[in-house]
Short mmCIF file of C-alpha atoms and ligand atoms in Angstrom, two decimals:
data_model
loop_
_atom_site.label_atom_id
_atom_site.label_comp_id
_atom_site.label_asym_id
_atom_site.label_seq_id
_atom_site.Cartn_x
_atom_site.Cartn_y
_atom_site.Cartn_z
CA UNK B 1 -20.70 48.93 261.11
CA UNK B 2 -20.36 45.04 261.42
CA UNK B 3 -17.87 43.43 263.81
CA UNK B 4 -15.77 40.70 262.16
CA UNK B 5 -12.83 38.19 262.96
CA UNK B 6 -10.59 39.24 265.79
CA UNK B 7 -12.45 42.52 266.63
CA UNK B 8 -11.75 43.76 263.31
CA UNK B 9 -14.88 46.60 262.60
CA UNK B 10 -15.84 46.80 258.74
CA UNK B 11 -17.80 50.01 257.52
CA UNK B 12 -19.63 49.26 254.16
CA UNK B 13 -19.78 52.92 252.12
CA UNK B 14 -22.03 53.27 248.86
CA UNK B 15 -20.28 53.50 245.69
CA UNK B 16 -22.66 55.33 242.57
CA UNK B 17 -21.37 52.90 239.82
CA UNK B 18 -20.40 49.25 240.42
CA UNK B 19 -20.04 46.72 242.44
CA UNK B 20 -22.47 49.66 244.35
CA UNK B 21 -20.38 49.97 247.76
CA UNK B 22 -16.63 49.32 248.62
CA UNK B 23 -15.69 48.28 252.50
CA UNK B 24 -13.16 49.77 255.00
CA UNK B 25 -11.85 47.62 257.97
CA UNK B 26 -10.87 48.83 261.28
CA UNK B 27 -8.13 47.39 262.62
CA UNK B 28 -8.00 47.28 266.65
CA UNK B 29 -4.67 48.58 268.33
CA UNK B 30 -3.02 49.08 271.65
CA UNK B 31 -3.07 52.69 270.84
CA UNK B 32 -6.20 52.80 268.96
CA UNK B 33 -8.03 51.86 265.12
CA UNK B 34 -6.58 51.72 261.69
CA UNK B 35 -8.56 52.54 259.24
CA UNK B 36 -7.80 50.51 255.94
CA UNK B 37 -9.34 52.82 252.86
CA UNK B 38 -11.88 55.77 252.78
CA UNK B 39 -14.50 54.99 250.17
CA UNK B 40 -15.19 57.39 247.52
CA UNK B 41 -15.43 61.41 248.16
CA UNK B 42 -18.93 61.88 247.81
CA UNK B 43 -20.03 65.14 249.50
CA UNK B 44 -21.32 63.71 252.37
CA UNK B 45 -18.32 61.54 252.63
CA UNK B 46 -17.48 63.50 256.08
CA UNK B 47 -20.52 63.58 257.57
CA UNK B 48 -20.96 59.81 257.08
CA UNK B 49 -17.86 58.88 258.26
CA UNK B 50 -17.95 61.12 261.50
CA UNK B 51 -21.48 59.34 262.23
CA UNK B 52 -20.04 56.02 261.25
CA UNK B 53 -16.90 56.75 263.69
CA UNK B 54 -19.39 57.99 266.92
CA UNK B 55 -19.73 54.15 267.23
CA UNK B 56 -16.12 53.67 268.09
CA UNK B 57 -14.61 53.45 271.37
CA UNK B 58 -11.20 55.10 271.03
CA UNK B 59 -9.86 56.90 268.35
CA UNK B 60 -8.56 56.20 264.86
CA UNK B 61 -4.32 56.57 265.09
CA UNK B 62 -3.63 56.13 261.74
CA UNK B 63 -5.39 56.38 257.73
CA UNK B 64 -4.14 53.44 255.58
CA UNK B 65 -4.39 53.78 252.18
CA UNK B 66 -4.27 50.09 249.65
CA UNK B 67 -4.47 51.98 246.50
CA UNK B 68 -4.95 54.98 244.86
CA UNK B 69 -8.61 54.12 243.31
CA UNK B 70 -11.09 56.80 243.85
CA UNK B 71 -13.07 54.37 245.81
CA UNK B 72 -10.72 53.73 248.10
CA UNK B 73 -8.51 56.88 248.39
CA UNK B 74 -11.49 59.33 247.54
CA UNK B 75 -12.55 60.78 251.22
CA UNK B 76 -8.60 60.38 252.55
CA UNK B 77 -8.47 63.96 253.37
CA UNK B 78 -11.39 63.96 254.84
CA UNK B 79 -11.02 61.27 257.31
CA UNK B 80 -7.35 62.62 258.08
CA UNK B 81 -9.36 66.37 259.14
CA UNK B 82 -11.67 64.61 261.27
CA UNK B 83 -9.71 62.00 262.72
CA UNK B 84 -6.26 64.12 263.10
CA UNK B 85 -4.54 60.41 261.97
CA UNK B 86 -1.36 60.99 259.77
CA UNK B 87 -2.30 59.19 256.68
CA UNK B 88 -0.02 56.30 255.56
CA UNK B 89 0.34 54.90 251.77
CA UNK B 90 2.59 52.65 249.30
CA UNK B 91 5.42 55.09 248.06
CA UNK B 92 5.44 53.59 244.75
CA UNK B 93 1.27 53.81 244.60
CA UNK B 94 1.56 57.50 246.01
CA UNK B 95 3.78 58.19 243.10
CA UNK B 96 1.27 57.04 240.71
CA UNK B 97 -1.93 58.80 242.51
CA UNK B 98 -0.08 62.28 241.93
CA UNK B 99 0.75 61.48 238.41
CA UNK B 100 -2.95 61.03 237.90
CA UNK B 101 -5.07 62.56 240.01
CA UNK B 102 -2.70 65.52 241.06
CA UNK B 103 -1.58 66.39 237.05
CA UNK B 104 -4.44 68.21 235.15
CA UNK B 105 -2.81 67.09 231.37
CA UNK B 106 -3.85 63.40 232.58
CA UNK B 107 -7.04 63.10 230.70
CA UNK B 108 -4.52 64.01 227.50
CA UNK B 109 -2.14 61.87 228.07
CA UNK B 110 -4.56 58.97 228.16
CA UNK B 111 -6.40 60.08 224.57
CA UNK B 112 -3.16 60.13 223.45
CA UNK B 113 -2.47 56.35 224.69
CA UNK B 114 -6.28 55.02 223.68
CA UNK B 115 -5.16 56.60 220.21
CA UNK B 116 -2.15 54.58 220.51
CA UNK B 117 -3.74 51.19 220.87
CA UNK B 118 -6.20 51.66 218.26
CA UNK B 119 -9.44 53.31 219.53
CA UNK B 120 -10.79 55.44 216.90
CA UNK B 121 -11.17 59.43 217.61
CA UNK B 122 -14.90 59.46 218.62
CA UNK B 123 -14.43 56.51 221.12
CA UNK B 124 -11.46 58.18 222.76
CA UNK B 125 -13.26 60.67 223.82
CA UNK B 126 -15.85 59.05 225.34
CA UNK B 127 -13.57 56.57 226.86
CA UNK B 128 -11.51 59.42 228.47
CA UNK B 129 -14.61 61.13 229.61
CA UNK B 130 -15.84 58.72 231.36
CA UNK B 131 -12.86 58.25 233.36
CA UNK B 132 -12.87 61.67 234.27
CA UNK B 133 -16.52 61.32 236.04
CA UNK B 134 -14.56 60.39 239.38
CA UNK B 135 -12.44 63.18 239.37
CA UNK B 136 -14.64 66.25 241.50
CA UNK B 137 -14.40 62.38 244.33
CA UNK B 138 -11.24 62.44 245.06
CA UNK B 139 -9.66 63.93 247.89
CA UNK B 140 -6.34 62.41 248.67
CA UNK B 141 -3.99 63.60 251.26
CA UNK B 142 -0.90 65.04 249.99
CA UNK B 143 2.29 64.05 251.54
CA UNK B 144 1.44 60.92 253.17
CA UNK B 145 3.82 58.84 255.31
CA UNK B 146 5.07 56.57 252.69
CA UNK B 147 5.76 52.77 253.18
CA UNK B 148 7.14 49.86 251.32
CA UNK B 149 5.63 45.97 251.37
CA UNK B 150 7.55 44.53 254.23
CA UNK B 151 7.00 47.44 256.47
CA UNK B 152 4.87 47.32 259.76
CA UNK B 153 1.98 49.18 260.22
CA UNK B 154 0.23 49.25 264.00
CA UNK B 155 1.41 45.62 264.02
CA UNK B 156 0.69 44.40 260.43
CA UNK B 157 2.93 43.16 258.19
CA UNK B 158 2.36 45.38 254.21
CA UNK B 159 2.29 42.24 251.30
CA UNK B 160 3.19 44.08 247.97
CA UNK B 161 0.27 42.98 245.91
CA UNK B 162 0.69 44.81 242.24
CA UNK B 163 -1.67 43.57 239.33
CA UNK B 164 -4.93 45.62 239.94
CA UNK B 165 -2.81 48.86 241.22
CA UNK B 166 1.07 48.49 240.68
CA UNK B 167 1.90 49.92 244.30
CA UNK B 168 -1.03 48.27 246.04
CA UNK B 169 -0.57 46.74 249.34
CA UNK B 170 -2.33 44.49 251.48
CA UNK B 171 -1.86 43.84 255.21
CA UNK B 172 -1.62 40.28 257.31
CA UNK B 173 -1.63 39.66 260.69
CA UNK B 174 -2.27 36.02 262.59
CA UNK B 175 -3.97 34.83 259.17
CA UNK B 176 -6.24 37.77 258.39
CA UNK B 177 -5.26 39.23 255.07
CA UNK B 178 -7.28 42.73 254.09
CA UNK B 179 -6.95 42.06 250.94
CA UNK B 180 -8.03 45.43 249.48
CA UNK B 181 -8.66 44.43 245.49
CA UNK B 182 -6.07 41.78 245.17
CA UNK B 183 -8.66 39.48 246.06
CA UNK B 184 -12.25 39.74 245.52
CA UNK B 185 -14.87 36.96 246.03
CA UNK B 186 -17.37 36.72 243.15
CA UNK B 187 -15.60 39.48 240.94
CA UNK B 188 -12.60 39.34 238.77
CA UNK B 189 -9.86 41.97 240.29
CA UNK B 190 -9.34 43.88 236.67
CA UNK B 191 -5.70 43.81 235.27
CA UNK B 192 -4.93 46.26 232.97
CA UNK B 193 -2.01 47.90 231.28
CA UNK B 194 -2.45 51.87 231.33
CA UNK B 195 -0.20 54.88 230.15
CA UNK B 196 2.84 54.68 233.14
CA UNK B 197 1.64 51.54 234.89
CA UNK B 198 4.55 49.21 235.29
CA UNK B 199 4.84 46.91 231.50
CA UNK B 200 3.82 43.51 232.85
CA UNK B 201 0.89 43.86 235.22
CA UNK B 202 -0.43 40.53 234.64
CA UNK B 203 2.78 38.59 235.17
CA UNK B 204 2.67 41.11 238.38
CA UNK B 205 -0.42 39.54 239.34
CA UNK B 206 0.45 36.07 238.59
CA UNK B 207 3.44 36.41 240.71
CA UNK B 208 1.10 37.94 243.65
CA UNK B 209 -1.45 35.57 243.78
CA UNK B 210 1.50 32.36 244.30
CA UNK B 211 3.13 35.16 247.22
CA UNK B 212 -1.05 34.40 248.43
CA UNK B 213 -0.53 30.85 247.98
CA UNK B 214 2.40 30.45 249.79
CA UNK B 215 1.09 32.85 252.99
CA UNK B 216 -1.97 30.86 252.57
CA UNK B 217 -4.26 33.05 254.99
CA UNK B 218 -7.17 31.99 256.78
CA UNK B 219 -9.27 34.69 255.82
CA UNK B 220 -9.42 37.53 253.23
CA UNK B 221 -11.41 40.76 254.04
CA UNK B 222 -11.62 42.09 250.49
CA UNK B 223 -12.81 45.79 249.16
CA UNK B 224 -16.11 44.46 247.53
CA UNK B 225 -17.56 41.60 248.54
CA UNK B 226 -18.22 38.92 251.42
CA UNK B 227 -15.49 37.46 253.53
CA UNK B 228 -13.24 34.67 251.38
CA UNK B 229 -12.82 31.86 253.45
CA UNK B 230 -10.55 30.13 251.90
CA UNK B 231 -7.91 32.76 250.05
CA UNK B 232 -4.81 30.32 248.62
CA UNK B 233 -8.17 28.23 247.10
CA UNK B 234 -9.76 31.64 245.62
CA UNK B 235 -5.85 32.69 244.29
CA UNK B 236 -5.83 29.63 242.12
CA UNK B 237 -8.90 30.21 240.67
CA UNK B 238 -8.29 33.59 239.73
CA UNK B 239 -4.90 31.97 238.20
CA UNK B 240 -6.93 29.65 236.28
CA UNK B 241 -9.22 32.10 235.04
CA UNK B 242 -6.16 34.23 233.55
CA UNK B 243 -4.89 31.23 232.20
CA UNK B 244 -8.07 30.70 229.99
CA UNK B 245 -8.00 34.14 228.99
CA UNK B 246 -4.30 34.05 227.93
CA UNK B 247 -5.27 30.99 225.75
CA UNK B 248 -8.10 32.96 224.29
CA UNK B 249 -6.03 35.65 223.42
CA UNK B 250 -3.20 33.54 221.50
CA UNK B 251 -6.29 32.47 219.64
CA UNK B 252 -7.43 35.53 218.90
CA UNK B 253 -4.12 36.63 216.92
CA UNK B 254 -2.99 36.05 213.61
CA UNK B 255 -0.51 36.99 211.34
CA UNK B 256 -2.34 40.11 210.42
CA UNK B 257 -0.93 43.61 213.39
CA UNK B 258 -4.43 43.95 215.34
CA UNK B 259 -4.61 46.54 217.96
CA UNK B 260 -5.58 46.05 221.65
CA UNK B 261 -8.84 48.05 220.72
CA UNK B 262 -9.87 45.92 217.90
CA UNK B 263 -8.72 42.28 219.33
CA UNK B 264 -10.25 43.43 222.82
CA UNK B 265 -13.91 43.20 220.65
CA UNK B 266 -13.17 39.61 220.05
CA UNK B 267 -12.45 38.85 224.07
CA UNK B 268 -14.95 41.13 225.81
CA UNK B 269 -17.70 41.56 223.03
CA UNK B 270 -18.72 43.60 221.14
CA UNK B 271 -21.58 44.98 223.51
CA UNK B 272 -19.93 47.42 226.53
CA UNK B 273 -20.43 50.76 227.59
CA UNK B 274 -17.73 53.17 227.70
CA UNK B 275 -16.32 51.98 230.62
CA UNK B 276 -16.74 48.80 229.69
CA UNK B 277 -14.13 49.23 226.67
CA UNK B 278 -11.75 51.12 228.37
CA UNK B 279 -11.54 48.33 230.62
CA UNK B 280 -11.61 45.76 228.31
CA UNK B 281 -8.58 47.45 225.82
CA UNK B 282 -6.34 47.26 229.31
CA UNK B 283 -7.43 43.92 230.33
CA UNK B 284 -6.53 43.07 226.54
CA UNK B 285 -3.05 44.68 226.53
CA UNK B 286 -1.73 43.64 230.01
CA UNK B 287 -2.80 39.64 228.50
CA UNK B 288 -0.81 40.73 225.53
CA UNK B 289 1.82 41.77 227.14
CA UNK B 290 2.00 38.74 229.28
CA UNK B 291 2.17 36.67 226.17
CA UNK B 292 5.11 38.77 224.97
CA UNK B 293 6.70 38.09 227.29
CA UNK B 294 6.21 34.31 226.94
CA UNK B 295 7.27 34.32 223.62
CA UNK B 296 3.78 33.87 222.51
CA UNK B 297 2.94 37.11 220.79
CA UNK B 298 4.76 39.74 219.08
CA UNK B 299 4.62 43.41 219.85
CA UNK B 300 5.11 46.06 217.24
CA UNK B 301 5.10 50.12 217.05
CA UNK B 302 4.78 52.13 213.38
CA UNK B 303 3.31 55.38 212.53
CA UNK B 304 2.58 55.85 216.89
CA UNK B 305 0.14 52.91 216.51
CA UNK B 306 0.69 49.38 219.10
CA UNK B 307 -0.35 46.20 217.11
CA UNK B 308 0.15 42.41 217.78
CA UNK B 309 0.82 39.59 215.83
CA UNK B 310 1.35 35.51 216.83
CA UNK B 311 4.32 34.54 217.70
ZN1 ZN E 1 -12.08 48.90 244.69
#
């Protein structure tokens, strides 16, 4: 457990696929700690955390959830059996965590999307199944208290910060921003479109990262990652670096419908694992979809299959 900024604890849990370990940040209160994400649900999850949480003086009062991501939801129920906290999360995010992690005809409903944007058969499969690897992690606590961005939580303001996870939210207080994976130092936050994610997560993001801008924190205390120093500067770079990769994609399109599977080859390679891909086709749509917007691509459906043309 290191201390940080303003008292502010920070418990650094391993993770068994990359970035290799995911932060939580305890936030010090009059009454007692919040506890800003869980890590992932690996078995020991509980045993860690009740060693990690022996350090503390007081209590934890309340569980705060950023996002539904197994990494950071994952040991939620644990943590609210051994700390007795009520367990607090976005209501939009909540919504989305049940649809997939609480519905068992998820895994179909996203071979039935990958199909949709192009991947062939065999690839589907192995796309899907991959995603399914975190499943046995994740134990969420149903019926949380739900919030909305604007809300107070132990004396931090909630930031809506979609774009990575529609319903995430950050929190701010006197210029710290836990900044969950709206901000990350060294990595790219990913940005995809997915089956029932809202149908402009990029322009989300955009629109997030000038709401960063304009709070202009001091510090960020991200999910992955070192401290960011200097957030508003670290915002504009991630801005930049979507801009490039918008302009890539307008380059990548013709007059000839390509799906998000095929044109996602010519901006991510050709070389990725699984996970890679399925990353890469959503990183590829929700830049598509940003462009349609701007008049810059067209979108077109036939025969159950997406495909994109230049504007
Ligand atoms: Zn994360």
């Amino acid at each position: 457990m290191d201390e940080l900024v303003g008292g502010i604890r920070r418990v650094t849990m391993p993770l068994p696929t990359r970035p290799g370990h995911v932060h939580a940040y305890l936030l010090p209160g009059e009454d007692g700690w919040t506890l800003v994400d869980t890590g992932i649900g690996l078995p020991d999850a509980k045993e860690t955390w009740a060693a990690e949480l022996e350090q503390l003086e007081g209590r934890v009062v309340t569980v705060f959830i950023t996002h539904f991501h197994p990494d950071h939801i994952g040991a939620a129920a644990d943590l609210h059996e051994l700390t007795g906290a009520p367990v607090v999360q976005g209501a939009l995010d909540y919504a989305q965590c049940e649809l997939v992690w609480g519905n068992p005809l998820w895994s179909e409903r996203l071979v039935e999307w990958f199909r949709q944007q192009g991947a062939p058969d065999d690839v589907t499969a192995e796309l899907v199944g991959q995603s399914s690897v975190y499943r046995p992690f994740i134990r969420y606590q149903r019926d949380p208290i739900l919030v909305e961005a604007g809300e107070h939580v132990d004396g931090w303001e909630l930031v809506a910060a979609p774009g990575h996870a529609d319903g995430q939210l950050c929190l701010i207080r006197d210029g710290v921003l836990i900044a969950a994976d709206h901000l990350l130092g060294r990595i790219t936050p990913t940005v995809g479109l997915w089956p029932a994610s809202r149908p402009d997560p990029l322009g989300d993001y955009l629109g997030a990262l000038d709401r960063t801008i304009e709070l202009d924190p001091e510090i960020a205390l991200p999910g992955h990652g070192d401290p960011i120093a200097d957030p508003a500067g670290r915002a504009r770079e991630l801005k930049e670096h979507h801009r490039v990769r918008l302009e890539e994609t307008v380059e990548a399109l013709t007059g000839e419908p390509e799906t998000g599977y095929v044109l996602s080859f010519a901006l991510f390679g050709a070389d990725l694992p699984p996970a890679g891909r399925r990353f890469a086709v959503a990183e590829t749509l929700s830049h598509l979809e940003r462009l349609v917007r701007e008049d810059a691509a067209r979108h077109h459906e036939a025969d159950g299959v997406v495909t994109y043309t230049a504007a």
